[in-house]
Coordinates of C-alpha atoms and ligand atoms in Angstrom, one line a residue:
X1 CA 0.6 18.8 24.4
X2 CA 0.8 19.0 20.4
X3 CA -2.4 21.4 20.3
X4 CA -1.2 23.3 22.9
X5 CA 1.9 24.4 21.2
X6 CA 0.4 24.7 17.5
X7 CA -1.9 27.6 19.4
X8 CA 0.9 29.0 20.5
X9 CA 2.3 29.3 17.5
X10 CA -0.2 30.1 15.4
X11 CA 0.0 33.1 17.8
X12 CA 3.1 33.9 18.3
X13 CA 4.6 33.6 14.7
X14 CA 2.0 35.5 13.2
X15 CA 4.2 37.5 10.4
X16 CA 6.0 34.0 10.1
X17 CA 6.2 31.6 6.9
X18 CA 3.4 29.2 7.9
X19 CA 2.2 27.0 4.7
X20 CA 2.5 27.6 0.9
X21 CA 0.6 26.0 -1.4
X22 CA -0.9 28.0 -4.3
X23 CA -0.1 31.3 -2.0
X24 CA 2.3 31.6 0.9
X25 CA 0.2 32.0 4.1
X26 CA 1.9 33.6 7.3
X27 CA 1.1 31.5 10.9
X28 CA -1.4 34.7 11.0
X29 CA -3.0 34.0 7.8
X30 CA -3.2 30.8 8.2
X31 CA -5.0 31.3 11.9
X32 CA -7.7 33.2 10.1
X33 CA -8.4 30.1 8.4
X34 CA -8.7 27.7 11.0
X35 CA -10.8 30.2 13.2
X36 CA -13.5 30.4 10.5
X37 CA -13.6 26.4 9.9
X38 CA -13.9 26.2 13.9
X39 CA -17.0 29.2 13.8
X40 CA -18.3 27.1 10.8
X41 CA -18.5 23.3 12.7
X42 CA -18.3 23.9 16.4
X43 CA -21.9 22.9 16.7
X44 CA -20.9 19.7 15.3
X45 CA -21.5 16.9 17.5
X46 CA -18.1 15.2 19.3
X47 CA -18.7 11.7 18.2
X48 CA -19.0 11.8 14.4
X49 CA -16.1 12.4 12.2
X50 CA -15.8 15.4 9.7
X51 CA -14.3 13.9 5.9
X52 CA -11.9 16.8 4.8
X53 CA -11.7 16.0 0.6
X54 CA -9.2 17.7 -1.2
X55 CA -5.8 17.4 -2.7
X56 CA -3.0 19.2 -0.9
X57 CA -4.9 22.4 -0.1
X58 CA -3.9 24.8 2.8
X59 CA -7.5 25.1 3.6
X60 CA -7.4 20.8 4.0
X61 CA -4.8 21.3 7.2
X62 CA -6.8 24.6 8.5
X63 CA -9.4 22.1 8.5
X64 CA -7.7 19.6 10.3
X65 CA -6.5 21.7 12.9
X66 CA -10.6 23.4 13.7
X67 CA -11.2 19.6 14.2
X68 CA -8.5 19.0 16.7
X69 CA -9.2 21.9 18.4
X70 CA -12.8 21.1 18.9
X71 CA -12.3 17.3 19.9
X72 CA -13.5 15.8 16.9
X73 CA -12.0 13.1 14.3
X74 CA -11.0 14.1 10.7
X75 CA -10.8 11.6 7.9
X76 CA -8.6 12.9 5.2
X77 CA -9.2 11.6 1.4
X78 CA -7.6 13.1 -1.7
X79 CA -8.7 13.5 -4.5
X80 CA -6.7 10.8 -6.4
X81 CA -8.6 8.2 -4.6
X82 CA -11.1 6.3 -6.8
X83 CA -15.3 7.8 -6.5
X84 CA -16.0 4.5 -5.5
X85 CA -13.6 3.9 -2.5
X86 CA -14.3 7.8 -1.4
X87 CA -18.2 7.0 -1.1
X88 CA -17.5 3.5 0.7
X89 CA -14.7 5.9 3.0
X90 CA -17.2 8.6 3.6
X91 CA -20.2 6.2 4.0
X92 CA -18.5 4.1 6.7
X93 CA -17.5 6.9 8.6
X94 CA -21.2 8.9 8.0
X95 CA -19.8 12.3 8.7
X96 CA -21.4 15.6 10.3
X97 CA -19.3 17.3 7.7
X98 CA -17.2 17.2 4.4
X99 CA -15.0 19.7 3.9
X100 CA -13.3 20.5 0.6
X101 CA -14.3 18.9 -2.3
X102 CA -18.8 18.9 -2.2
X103 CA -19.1 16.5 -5.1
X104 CA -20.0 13.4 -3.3
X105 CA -23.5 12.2 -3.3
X106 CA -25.5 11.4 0.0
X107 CA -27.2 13.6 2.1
X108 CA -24.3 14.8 4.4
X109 CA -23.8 18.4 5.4
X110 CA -21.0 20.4 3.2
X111 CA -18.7 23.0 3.4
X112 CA -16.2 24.3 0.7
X113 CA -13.4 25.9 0.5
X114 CA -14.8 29.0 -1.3
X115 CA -17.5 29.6 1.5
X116 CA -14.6 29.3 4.1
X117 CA -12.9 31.9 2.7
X118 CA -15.8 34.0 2.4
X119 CA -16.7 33.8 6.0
X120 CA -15.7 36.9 8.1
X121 CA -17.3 35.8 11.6
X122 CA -14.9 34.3 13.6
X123 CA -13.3 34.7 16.9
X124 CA -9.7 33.7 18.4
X125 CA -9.6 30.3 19.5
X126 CA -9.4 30.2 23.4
X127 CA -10.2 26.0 24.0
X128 CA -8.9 22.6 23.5
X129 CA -11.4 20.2 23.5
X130 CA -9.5 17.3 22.4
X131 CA -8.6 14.6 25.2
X132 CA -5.4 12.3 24.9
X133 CA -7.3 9.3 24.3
X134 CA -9.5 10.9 22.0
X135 CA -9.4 9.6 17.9
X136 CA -7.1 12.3 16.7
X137 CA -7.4 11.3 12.9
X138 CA -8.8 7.9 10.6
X139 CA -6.6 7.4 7.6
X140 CA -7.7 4.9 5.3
X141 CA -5.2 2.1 3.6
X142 CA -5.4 -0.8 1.9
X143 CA -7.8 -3.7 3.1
X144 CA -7.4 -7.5 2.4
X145 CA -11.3 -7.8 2.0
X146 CA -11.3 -4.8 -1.0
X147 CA -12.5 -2.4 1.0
X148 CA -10.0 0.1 2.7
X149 CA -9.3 -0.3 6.4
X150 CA -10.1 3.0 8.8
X151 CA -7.0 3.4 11.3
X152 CA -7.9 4.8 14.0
X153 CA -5.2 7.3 15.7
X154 CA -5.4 8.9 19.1
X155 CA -4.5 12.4 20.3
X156 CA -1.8 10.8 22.5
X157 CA -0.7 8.8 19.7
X158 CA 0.2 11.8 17.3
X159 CA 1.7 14.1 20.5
X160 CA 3.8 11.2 21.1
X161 CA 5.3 11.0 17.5
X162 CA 5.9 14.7 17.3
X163 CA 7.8 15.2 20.5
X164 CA 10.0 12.4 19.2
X165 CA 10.1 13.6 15.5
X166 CA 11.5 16.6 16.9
X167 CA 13.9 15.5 19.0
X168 CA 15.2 12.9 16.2
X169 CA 15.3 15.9 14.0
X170 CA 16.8 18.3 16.4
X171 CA 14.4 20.7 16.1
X172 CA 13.2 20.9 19.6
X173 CA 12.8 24.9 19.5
X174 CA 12.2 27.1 16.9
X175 CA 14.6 28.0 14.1
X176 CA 14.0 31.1 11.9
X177 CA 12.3 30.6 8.6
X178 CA 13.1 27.0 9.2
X179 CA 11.0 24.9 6.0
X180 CA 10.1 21.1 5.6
X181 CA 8.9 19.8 2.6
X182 CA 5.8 18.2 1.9
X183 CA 5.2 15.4 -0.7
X184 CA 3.0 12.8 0.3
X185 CA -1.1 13.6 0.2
X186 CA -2.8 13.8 3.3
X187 CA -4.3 10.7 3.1
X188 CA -0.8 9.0 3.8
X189 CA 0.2 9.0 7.3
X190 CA 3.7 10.4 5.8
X191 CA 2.1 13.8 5.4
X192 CA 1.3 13.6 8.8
X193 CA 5.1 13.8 10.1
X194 CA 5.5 16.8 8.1
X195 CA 2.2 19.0 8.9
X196 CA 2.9 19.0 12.5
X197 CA 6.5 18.6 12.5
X198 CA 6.2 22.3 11.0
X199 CA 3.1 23.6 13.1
X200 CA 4.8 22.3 16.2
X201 CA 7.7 24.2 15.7
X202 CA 6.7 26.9 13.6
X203 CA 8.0 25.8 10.6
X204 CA 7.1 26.8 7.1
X205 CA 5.4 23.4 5.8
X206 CA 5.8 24.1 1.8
X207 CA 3.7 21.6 -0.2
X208 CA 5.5 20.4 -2.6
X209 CA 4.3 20.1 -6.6
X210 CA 3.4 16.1 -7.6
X211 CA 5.8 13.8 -8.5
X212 CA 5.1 13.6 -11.8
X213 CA 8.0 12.4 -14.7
X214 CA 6.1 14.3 -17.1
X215 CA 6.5 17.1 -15.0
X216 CA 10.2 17.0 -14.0
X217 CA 11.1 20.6 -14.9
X218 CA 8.6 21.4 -12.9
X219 CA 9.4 19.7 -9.5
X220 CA 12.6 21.0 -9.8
X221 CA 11.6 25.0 -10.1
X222 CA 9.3 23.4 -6.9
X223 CA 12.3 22.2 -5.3
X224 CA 14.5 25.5 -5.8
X225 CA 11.8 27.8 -4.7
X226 CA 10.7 26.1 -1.5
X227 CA 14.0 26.8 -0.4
X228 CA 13.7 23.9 2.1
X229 CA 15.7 22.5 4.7
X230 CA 14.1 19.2 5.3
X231 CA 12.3 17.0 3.7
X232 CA 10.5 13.6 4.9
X233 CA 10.4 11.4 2.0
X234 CA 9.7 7.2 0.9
X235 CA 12.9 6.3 -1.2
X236 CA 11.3 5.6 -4.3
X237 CA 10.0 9.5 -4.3
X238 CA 13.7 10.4 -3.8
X239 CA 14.7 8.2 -6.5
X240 CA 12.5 9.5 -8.8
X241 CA 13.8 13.3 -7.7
X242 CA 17.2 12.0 -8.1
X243 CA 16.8 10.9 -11.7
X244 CA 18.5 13.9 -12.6
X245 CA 21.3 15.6 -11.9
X246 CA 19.7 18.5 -11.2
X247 CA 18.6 17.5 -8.2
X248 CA 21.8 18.3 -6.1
X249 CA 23.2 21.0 -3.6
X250 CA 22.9 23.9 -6.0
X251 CA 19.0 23.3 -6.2
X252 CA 18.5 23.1 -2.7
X253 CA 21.4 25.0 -0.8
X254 CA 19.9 24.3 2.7
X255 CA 18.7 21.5 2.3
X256 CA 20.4 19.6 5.9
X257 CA 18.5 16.6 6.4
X258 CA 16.1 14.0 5.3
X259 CA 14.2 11.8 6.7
X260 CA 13.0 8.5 4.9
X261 CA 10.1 6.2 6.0
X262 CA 7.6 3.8 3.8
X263 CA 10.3 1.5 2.5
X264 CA 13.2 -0.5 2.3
X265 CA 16.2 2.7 2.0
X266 CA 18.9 1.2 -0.3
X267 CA 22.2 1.6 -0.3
X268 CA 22.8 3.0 -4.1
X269 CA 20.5 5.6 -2.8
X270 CA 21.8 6.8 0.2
X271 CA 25.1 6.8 -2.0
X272 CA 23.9 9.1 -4.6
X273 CA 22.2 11.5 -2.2
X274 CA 25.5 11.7 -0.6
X275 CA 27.3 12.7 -3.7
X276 CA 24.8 15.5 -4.8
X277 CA 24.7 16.7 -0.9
X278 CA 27.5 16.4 1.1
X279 CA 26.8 17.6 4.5
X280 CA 22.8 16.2 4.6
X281 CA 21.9 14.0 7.4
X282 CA 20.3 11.1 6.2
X283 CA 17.5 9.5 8.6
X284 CA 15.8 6.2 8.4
X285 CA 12.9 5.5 10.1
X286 CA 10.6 2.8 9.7
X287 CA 6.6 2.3 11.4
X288 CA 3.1 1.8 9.5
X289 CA -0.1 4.0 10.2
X290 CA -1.1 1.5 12.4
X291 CA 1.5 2.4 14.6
X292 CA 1.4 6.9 14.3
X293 CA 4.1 7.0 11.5
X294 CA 7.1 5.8 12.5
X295 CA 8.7 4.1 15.5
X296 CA 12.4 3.5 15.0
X297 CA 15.1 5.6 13.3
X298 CA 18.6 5.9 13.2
X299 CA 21.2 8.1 11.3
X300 CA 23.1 6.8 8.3
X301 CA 26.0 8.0 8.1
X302 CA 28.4 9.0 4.6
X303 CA 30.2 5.3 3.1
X304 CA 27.9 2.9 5.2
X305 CA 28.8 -0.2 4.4
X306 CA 26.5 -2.6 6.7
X307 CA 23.3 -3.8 5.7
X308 CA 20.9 -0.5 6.3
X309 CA 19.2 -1.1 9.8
X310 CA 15.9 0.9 10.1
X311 CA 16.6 1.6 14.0
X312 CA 16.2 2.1 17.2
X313 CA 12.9 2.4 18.6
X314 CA 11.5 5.7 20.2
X315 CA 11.5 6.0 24.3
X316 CA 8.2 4.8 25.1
X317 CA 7.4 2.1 22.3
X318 CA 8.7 -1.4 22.8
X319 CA 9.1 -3.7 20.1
X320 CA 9.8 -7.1 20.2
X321 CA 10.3 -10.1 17.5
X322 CA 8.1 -13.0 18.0
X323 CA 6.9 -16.5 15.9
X324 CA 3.5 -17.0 17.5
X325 CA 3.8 -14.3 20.0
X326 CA 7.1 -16.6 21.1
X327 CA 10.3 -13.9 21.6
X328 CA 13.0 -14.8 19.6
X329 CA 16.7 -13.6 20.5
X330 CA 18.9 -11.6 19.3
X331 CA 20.1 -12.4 15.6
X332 CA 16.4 -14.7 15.3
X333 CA 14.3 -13.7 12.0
X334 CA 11.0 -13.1 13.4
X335 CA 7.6 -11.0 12.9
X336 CA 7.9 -7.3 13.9
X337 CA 5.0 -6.6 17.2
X338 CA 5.1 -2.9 18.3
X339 CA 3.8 -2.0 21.8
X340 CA 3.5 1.2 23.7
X341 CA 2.2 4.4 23.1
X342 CA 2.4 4.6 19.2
X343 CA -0.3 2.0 18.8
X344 CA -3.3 3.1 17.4
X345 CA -6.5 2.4 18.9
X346 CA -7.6 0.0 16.0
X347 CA -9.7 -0.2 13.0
X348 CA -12.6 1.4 12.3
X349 CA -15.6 -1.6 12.3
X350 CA -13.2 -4.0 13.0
X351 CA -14.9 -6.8 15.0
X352 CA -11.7 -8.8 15.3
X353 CA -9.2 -6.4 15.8
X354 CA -6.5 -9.4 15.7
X355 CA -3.7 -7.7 14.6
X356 CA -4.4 -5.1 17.9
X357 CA -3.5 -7.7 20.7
X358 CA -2.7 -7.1 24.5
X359 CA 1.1 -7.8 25.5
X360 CA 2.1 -8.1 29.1
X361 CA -1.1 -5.3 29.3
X362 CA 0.6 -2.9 26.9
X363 CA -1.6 -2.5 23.5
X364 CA 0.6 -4.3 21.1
X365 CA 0.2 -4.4 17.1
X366 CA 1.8 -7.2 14.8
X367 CA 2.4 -5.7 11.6
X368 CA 3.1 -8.5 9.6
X369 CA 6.7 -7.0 9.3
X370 CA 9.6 -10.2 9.2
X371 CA 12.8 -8.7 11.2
X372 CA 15.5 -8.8 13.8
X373 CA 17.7 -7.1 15.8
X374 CA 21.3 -7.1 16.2
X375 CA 23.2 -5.0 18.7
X376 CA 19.9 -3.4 20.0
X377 CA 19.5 -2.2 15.8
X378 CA 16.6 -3.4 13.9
X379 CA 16.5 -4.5 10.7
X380 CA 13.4 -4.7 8.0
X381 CA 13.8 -8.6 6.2
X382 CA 10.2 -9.0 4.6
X383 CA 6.6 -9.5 4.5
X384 CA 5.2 -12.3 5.8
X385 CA 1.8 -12.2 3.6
X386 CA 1.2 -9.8 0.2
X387 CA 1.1 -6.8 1.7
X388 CA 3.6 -4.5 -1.2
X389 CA 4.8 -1.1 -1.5
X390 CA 4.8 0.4 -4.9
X391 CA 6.3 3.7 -5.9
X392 CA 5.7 4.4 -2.0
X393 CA 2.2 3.3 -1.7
X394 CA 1.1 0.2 1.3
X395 CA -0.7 -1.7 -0.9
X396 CA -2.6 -5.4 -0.4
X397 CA -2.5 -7.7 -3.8
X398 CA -6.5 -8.9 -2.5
X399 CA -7.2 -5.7 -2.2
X400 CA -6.9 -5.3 -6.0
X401 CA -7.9 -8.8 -6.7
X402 CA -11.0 -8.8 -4.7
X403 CA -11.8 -5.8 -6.7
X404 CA -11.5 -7.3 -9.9
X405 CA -13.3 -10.6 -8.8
X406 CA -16.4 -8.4 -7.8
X407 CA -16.9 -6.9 -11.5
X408 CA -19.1 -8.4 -13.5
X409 CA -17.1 -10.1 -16.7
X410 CA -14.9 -11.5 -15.0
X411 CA -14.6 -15.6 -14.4
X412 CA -11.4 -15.3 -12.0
X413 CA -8.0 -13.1 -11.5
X414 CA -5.0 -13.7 -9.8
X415 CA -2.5 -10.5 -8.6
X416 CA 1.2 -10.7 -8.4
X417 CA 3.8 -8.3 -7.7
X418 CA 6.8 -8.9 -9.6
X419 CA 10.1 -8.2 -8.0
X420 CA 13.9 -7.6 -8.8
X421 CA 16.5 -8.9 -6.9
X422 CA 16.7 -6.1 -4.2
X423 CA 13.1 -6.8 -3.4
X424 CA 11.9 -3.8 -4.7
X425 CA 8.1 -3.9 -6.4
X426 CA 9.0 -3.4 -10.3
X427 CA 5.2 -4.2 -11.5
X428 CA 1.8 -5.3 -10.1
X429 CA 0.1 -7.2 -12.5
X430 CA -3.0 -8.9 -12.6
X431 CA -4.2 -11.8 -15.1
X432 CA -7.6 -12.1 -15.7
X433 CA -9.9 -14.8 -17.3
X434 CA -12.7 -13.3 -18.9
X435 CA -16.0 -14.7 -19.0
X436 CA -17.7 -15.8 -22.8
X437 CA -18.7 -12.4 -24.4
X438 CA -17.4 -9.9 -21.9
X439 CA -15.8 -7.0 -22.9
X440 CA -12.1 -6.3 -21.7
X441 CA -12.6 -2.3 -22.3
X442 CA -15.3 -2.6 -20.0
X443 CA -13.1 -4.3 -17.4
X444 CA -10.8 -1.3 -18.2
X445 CA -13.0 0.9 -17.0
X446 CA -14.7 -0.6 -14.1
X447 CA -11.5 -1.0 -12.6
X448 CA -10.3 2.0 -13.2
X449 CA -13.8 3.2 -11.3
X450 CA -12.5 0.8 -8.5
X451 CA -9.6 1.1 -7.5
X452 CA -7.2 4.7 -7.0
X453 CA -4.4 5.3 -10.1
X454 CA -1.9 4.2 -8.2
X455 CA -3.4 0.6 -6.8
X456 CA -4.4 0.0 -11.0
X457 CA -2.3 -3.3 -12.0
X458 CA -0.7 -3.8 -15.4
X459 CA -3.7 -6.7 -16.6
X460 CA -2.9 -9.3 -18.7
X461 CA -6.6 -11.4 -20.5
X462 CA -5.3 -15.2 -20.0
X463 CA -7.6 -18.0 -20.9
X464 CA -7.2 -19.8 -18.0
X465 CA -5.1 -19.7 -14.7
X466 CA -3.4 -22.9 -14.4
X467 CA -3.9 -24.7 -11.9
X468 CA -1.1 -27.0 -9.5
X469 CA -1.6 -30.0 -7.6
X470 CA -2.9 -28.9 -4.7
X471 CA -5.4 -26.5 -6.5
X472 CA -4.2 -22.7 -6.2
X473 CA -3.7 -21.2 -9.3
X474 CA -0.1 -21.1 -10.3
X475 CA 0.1 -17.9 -12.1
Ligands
AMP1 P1 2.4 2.5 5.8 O1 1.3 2.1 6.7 O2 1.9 3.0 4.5 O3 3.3 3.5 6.5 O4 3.3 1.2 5.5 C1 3.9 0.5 6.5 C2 4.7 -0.6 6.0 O5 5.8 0.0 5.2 C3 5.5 -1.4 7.1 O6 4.7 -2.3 7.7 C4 6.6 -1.9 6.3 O7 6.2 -3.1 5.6 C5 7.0 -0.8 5.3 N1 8.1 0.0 5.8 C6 7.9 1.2 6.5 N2 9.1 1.7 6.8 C7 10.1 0.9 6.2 C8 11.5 0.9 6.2 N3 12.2 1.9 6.7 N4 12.1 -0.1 5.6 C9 11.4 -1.1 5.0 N5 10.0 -1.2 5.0 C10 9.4 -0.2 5.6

């Protein structure tokens, strides 16, 4: 299985490119690391997760990897999540351990980076203690309630999504100095496809600089010196890459393929890429966390003219459309329910676990996506409720308006995402009616305590939110 071969590695390709973040660690260097995070927890007990806090760090993965080997759940957060959604993470999961980032307040045991790297007793790692129906990771996204939802994700889950990420990706044995790109935080389950993608075939998993306009130049030196061959991206971070012409063959000479997941992959997109690199292989894949990743994919190939399908799913998922668990045929616009081994166990402190449902006694979750297929290709329609993505990020409109509602100041608040014509998020913005007296630079700030940078709307102070005939606001 996946830790299995990640040993192996970590072993065998010991002079090898392994991860490069502020330094470029060999798979040797990089062992050290994770044998000193596994001397520094392996009392810790089996059943209580270990929080790993950071922001792209090589030490974060290390981490990840002494967890896995010992049988034990880590949570990732980074750092650009709000203090107050960290503390609610951290004291819903009431960890033996946070690794990384010490700041948090609560009595829970810490370790940082800087004492891992001092540490100098460890030993070579000889066990596996993870089982394959063991929780392999809990990644936290966006919650209706306001609160962020724990996914739960199995061992078996994450072996089964790399076996198939290789093969989709042909890399089912190792290629020489071979290096995927990283550019999504760890707290996204994107990252996930990368990190083991590389440590399961020996890759070089170069993490990549933040996407930052102010920072173009920047990315692109990134870009040129990871010398990278593949890259697993959302669309709207390749947009924002592709803003400038510089981003093209002569940047990235080997770069052969990408692979998109997170959003809806456009055609004016896949176009352009095609222009500045000929020869890539574009791949579209499509899944939420809920579901380890991804689940379908296909190739898009140069001058596609069809509507963009996001697939076909993996061997040993089954996904079906259905209107009240009802199949629908062929052609039929219908919600999107994914079964089979993909499916995560569930939600952390979830005591209705309704979107996890038994079908024909296969797990089975309904993700709320609208589709259908047509000659055995799916295609992505819609939402069905006001679940978004923005600039990349899964993000529930009550998730922010519950958060606003619960500060003090404010009467009500209504969230809307306001869309072009290709569907594509262009704002979030949320109106808010102030109560007499309160102070909108207070508001400001609260909710900038609340919720992370990127969930933080554009607000608007109205003086009321109209209301229609049947009573819901109309804004
Ligand atoms: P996340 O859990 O952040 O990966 O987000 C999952 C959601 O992103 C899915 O339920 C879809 O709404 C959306 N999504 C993922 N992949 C695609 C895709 N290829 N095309 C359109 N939407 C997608």
């Amino acid at each position: 299985m996946l830790l299995n071969d990640i040993l192996e590695n970590l072993k065998a390709y010991s002079s090898e490119k392994c991860c490069k973040h502020d330094k470029q660690y060999t798979y040797g260097e990089f062992y050290e690391i994770v044998c000193k995070v596994y001397e520094l927890i392996k009392d810790a007990p089996k059943d209580k997760p270990i929080v790993v806090y950071g922001h792209k760090e090589v030490y974060m993965i290390a981490s990840f990897l002494a967890c896995s080997f010992l049988g034990i759940a880590y949570v990732p957060i980074d750092k650009m999540m709000s203090k107050e959604r960290v503390k609610f993470i951290i004291d819903s999961v009431n960890p033996s351990f946070i690794i990384g980032d010490c700041s948090v307040n609560g009595d829970y045991k810490t370790i940082s980076f800087n004492q891992i790297e001092e540490y100098y007793n460890y030993e070579d790692i000889v066990r596996i203690d993870m089982k394959p129906e063991d929780v392999y990771y809990i990644l936290f996204t966006s919650g209706t309630s306001g609160n962020p939802k724990g996914v739960m994700v199995t061992y078996e889950n994450i072996d089964s999504c790399v076996k198939w990420l290789k093969r989709i990706s042909g890399l089912e044995s190792h290629i020489d100095n071979y290096t995927i790109y990283n550019q999504a935080v760890f707290s996204f389950d994107l990252s996930v496809a990368d990190i083991y993608l590389s440590l399961a075939t020996g890759s070089n998993h170069y993490i990549g600089e933040d996407i930052s306009i102010l920072k173009f130049q920047k990315l692109y030196d990134d870009l040129k010196t990871s010398n990278s061959n593949m890259m697993i991206l959302t669309p709207s971070s390749a947009e924002l890459m592709a803003t400038d012409y510089q981003f093209n063959q002569t940047l990235m000479p080997h770069l052969n393929q990408i692979l998109f997941c997170g959003e809806r992959l456009t055609h004016k997109l896949v176009d352009k890429l095609y222009q500045r690199f000929p020869d890539i292989k574009i791949i579209n894949s499509y899944g939420p966390t809920e579901a380890t990743f991804a689940v379908t994919s296909i190739d898009i190939p140069k001058d596609y003219k069809d509507i963009i399908p996001i697939g076909y799913p993996k061997d040993d998922v089954e996904i079906l459309i259905v209107d009240n668990m009802i199949p629908k045929s062929e052609g039929e616009v219908g919600e999107i329910l994914i079964t089979g081994k993909s499916v995560a166990k569930g939600y952390l402190d979830d005591n209705n676990n309704s979107k996890f449902i038994m079908y024909n006694g296969k797990k089975g979750y309904l993700t709320g996506d609208l589709g259908f297929y047509k000659d055995n290709k799916l295609y992505f329609v819609s939402r069905k409720d006001t679940q978004v993505k923005y600039k990349g990020y899964r993000i529930e409109l009550s998730d922010i308006e519950n958060n606003i509602l619960s500060i003090d100041g404010v009467r009500n608040c209504k969230v809307k995402a306001e869309k072009s014509d290709s569907e594509e998020v262009k704002r979030i913005i949320a109106y808010i009616v102030l109560e007499e007296n309160a102070d909108a630079s207070k508001i400001k700030e609260s909710i900038s305590n609340k919720l992370p940078q990127y969930m933080i709307p554009t607000l608007q102070f109205v003086d009321s939110l109209s209301l229609t005939l049947n009573g819901k606001s109309e804004i």
